[in-house]
Amino acid sequence: MNDISGRYARLSDAFAATVAAVPDGRWSAPSPCEGWTARDVVRHVVDTQGMFLRLVGRDLGDIPSVDADPAAAWDAARAVVRADLDDPELADAGYDGYFGPTTFARSVDRFLSFDLVVHRWDLARAAGLDDRLDPEDVRWAHGNTAAFGDSMRGNGVCGPELAPPEGADAQTRFLAFVGRRAW
């Protein structure tokens, strides 16, 4: 398994575990993403998988509805992406992206895997679950933010950078950088 496929598998499994742990009564709870509920966070992550597949002429196919079963919808969406990452021809499918020519695999790593780190925290926070992230994932995701440049602060991406409290840990500093108040 290559690094990109392995990272996506691990992060999508962690996101799946968080989705599965959301108590039934918390799906309508507000998330740290203004105007989004816990269910909306999952819907966004599922929809984004489909958006990146469409960039290379593919789609998610017929998957369960996030409204009916968020866990089943996520499991179906990530299965499609994982299968495509594990097929070298599909993973290397190229397209002209926002940042120039790229491949499906590179986009998954740059955007979808990044989203899985941030939105796992958003979902856990909305659901009242343990929101600690793997320190290596935090380090990796924070390191990747430089590649986004100014577009990271665009409408619907990340909020304005916040000033973390003095002595904040790496996770809190990263989340503040992407506009989340984790303290």
One Martini backbone bead per residue (centre of mass of N, CA, C, O) as a GRO file, in nm:
protein
  183
    1MET     BB    1   0.095   0.038   0.024
    2ASN     BB    2   0.079   0.349  -0.017
    3ASP     BB    3   0.093   0.644   0.144
    4ILE     BB    4  -0.178   0.759   0.052
    5SER     BB    5  -0.355   0.512   0.097
    6GLY     BB    6  -0.277   0.468   0.393
    7ARG     BB    7  -0.367   0.741   0.502
    8TYR     BB    8  -0.659   0.728   0.410
    9ALA     BB    9  -0.735   0.471   0.558
   10ARG     BB   10  -0.674   0.569   0.844
   11LEU     BB   11  -0.850   0.830   0.841
   12SER     BB   12  -1.119   0.691   0.754
   13ASP     BB   13  -1.135   0.508   1.001
   14ALA     BB   14  -1.142   0.732   1.215
   15PHE     BB   15  -1.396   0.865   1.107
   16ALA     BB   16  -1.579   0.617   1.130
   17ALA     BB   17  -1.555   0.590   1.438
   18THR     BB   18  -1.686   0.862   1.496
   19VAL     BB   19  -1.952   0.819   1.355
   20ALA     BB   20  -2.030   0.559   1.522
   21ALA     BB   21  -2.022   0.732   1.811
   22VAL     BB   22  -2.265   0.888   1.756
   23PRO     BB   23  -2.523   0.986   1.909
   24ASP     BB   24  -2.843   1.004   1.816
   25GLY     BB   25  -2.891   1.298   1.969
   26ARG     BB   26  -2.628   1.452   1.797
   27TRP     BB   27  -2.687   1.518   1.485
   28SER     BB   28  -2.803   1.829   1.556
   29ALA     BB   29  -2.555   1.934   1.653
   30PRO     BB   30  -2.339   2.170   1.673
   31SER     BB   31  -2.066   2.282   1.509
   32PRO     BB   32  -1.771   2.455   1.446
   33CYS     BB   33  -1.929   2.490   1.186
   34GLU     BB   34  -2.097   2.731   1.080
   35GLY     BB   35  -2.428   2.598   1.042
   36TRP     BB   36  -2.341   2.310   1.140
   37THR     BB   37  -2.388   1.988   1.187
   38ALA     BB   38  -2.293   1.680   1.234
   39ARG     BB   39  -2.428   1.580   0.971
   40ASP     BB   40  -2.303   1.800   0.787
   41VAL     BB   41  -2.016   1.703   0.809
   42VAL     BB   42  -2.061   1.431   0.674
   43ARG     BB   43  -2.182   1.536   0.414
   44HIS     BB   44  -1.933   1.693   0.325
   45VAL     BB   45  -1.736   1.454   0.313
   46VAL     BB   46  -1.893   1.288   0.111
   47ASP     BB   47  -1.920   1.504  -0.115
   48THR     BB   48  -1.611   1.544  -0.157
   49GLN     BB   49  -1.551   1.271  -0.274
   50GLY     BB   50  -1.728   1.315  -0.526
   51MET     BB   51  -1.591   1.568  -0.637
   52PHE     BB   52  -1.311   1.429  -0.693
   53LEU     BB   53  -1.416   1.213  -0.882
   54ARG     BB   54  -1.538   1.407  -1.101
   55LEU     BB   55  -1.257   1.527  -1.195
   56VAL     BB   56  -1.214   1.208  -1.325
   57GLY     BB   57  -1.506   1.082  -1.423
   58ARG     BB   58  -1.635   1.004  -1.149
   59ASP     BB   59  -1.825   0.821  -0.889
   60LEU     BB   60  -2.007   0.694  -0.613
   61GLY     BB   61  -2.280   0.626  -0.675
   62ASP     BB   62  -2.498   0.422  -0.495
   63ILE     BB   63  -2.559   0.565  -0.191
   64PRO     BB   64  -2.628   0.631   0.104
   65SER     BB   65  -2.786   0.838   0.311
   66VAL     BB   66  -2.708   1.063   0.551
   67ASP     BB   67  -2.992   1.087   0.675
   68ALA     BB   68  -3.034   0.773   0.722
   69ASP     BB   69  -2.694   0.684   0.718
   70PRO     BB   70  -2.396   0.801   0.791
   71ALA     BB   71  -2.217   0.545   0.809
   72ALA     BB   72  -2.293   0.418   0.536
   73ALA     BB   73  -2.216   0.656   0.360
   74TRP     BB   74  -1.919   0.666   0.440
   75ASP     BB   75  -1.839   0.374   0.373
   76ALA     BB   76  -1.908   0.396   0.070
   77ALA     BB   77  -1.731   0.636  -0.011
   78ARG     BB   78  -1.452   0.526   0.090
   79ALA     BB   79  -1.448   0.270  -0.083
   80VAL     BB   80  -1.415   0.409  -0.354
   81VAL     BB   81  -1.153   0.563  -0.298
   82ARG     BB   82  -0.980   0.323  -0.212
   83ALA     BB   83  -1.000   0.164  -0.473
   84ASP     BB   84  -0.872   0.388  -0.651
   85LEU     BB   85  -0.599   0.404  -0.496
   86ASP     BB   86  -0.535   0.084  -0.548
   87ASP     BB   87  -0.542   0.185  -0.851
   88PRO     BB   88  -0.304   0.310  -1.043
   89GLU     BB   89  -0.471   0.425  -1.279
   90LEU     BB   90  -0.679   0.584  -1.104
   91ALA     BB   91  -0.478   0.743  -0.922
   92ASP     BB   92  -0.326   0.876  -1.195
   93ALA     BB   93  -0.542   1.053  -1.269
   94GLY     BB   94  -0.572   1.341  -1.456
   95TYR     BB   95  -0.586   1.705  -1.390
   96ASP     BB   96  -0.705   2.039  -1.380
   97GLY     BB   97  -0.649   2.228  -1.116
   98TYR     BB   98  -0.636   2.492  -0.907
   99PHE     BB   99  -0.299   2.423  -0.885
  100GLY     BB  100  -0.301   2.243  -1.131
  101PRO     BB  101  -0.159   1.978  -1.228
  102THR     BB  102  -0.293   1.647  -1.141
  103THR     BB  103  -0.404   1.393  -0.921
  104PHE     BB  104  -0.607   1.205  -0.748
  105ALA     BB  105  -0.408   1.122  -0.524
  106ARG     BB  106  -0.300   1.405  -0.454
  107SER     BB  107  -0.579   1.520  -0.378
  108VAL     BB  108  -0.642   1.333  -0.153
  109ASP     BB  109  -0.401   1.414   0.021
  110ARG     BB  110  -0.437   1.725   0.030
  111PHE     BB  111  -0.763   1.728   0.095
  112LEU     BB  112  -0.912   1.477   0.211
  113SER     BB  113  -0.717   1.413   0.444
  114PHE     BB  114  -0.731   1.685   0.574
  115ASP     BB  115  -1.037   1.681   0.628
  116LEU     BB  116  -1.032   1.433   0.819
  117VAL     BB  117  -0.893   1.574   1.047
  118VAL     BB  118  -1.070   1.824   1.094
  119HIS     BB  119  -1.363   1.682   1.084
  120ARG     BB  120  -1.321   1.496   1.318
  121TRP     BB  121  -1.315   1.715   1.527
  122ASP     BB  122  -1.586   1.846   1.465
  123LEU     BB  123  -1.756   1.592   1.523
  124ALA     BB  124  -1.663   1.535   1.810
  125ARG     BB  125  -1.748   1.804   1.927
  126ALA     BB  126  -2.053   1.787   1.854
  127ALA     BB  127  -2.084   1.489   2.007
  128GLY     BB  128  -1.900   1.471   2.273
  129LEU     BB  129  -1.621   1.364   2.207
  130ASP     BB  130  -1.322   1.262   2.163
  131ASP     BB  131  -1.082   1.517   2.018
  132ARG     BB  132  -0.829   1.364   1.981
  133LEU     BB  133  -0.543   1.370   1.792
  134ASP     BB  134  -0.303   1.262   1.613
  135PRO     BB  135   0.003   1.402   1.621
  136GLU     BB  136   0.090   1.326   1.330
  137ASP     BB  137  -0.160   1.442   1.187
  138VAL     BB  138  -0.120   1.729   1.281
  139ARG     BB  139   0.158   1.771   1.157
  140TRP     BB  140   0.081   1.707   0.867
  141ALA     BB  141  -0.153   1.910   0.828
  142HIS     BB  142   0.001   2.166   0.905
  143GLY     BB  143   0.222   2.132   0.683
  144ASN     BB  144   0.000   2.154   0.438
  145THR     BB  145  -0.107   2.455   0.451
  146ALA     BB  146   0.097   2.605   0.264
  147ALA     BB  147  -0.026   2.497  -0.013
  148PHE     BB  148  -0.294   2.686   0.002
  149GLY     BB  149  -0.265   2.954   0.094
  150ASP     BB  150  -0.505   3.197   0.056
  151SER     BB  151  -0.738   2.988  -0.011
  152MET     BB  152  -0.788   2.890   0.285
  153ARG     BB  153  -0.967   3.171   0.347
  154GLY     BB  154  -1.201   3.104   0.199
  155ASN     BB  155  -1.508   3.050   0.130
  156GLY     BB  156  -1.566   2.742   0.294
  157VAL     BB  157  -1.309   2.672   0.441
  158CYS     BB  158  -1.129   2.857   0.638
  159GLY     BB  159  -1.089   3.039   0.887
  160PRO     BB  160  -0.964   3.253   1.073
  161GLU     BB  161  -0.706   3.306   1.248
  162LEU     BB  162  -0.617   3.217   1.570
  163ALA     BB  163  -0.526   3.280   1.903
  164PRO     BB  164  -0.363   3.097   2.098
  165PRO     BB  165  -0.280   2.999   2.381
  166GLU     BB  166  -0.048   2.998   2.591
  167GLY     BB  167   0.098   2.679   2.564
  168ALA     BB  168  -0.014   2.535   2.341
  169ASP     BB  169  -0.074   2.276   2.172
  170ALA     BB  170  -0.056   2.147   1.859
  171GLN     BB  171  -0.358   2.112   1.815
  172THR     BB  172  -0.451   2.396   1.899
  173ARG     BB  173  -0.275   2.548   1.693
  174PHE     BB  174  -0.393   2.423   1.441
  175LEU     BB  175  -0.692   2.492   1.487
  176ALA     BB  176  -0.644   2.796   1.497
  177PHE     BB  177  -0.529   2.819   1.209
  178VAL     BB  178  -0.825   2.692   1.097
  179GLY     BB  179  -1.052   2.843   1.292
  180ARG     BB  180  -1.043   2.689   1.577
  181ARG     BB  181  -1.190   2.654   1.898
  182ALA     BB  182  -1.009   2.444   2.150
  183TRP     BB  183  -1.064   2.620   2.448
   0.00000   0.00000   0.00000
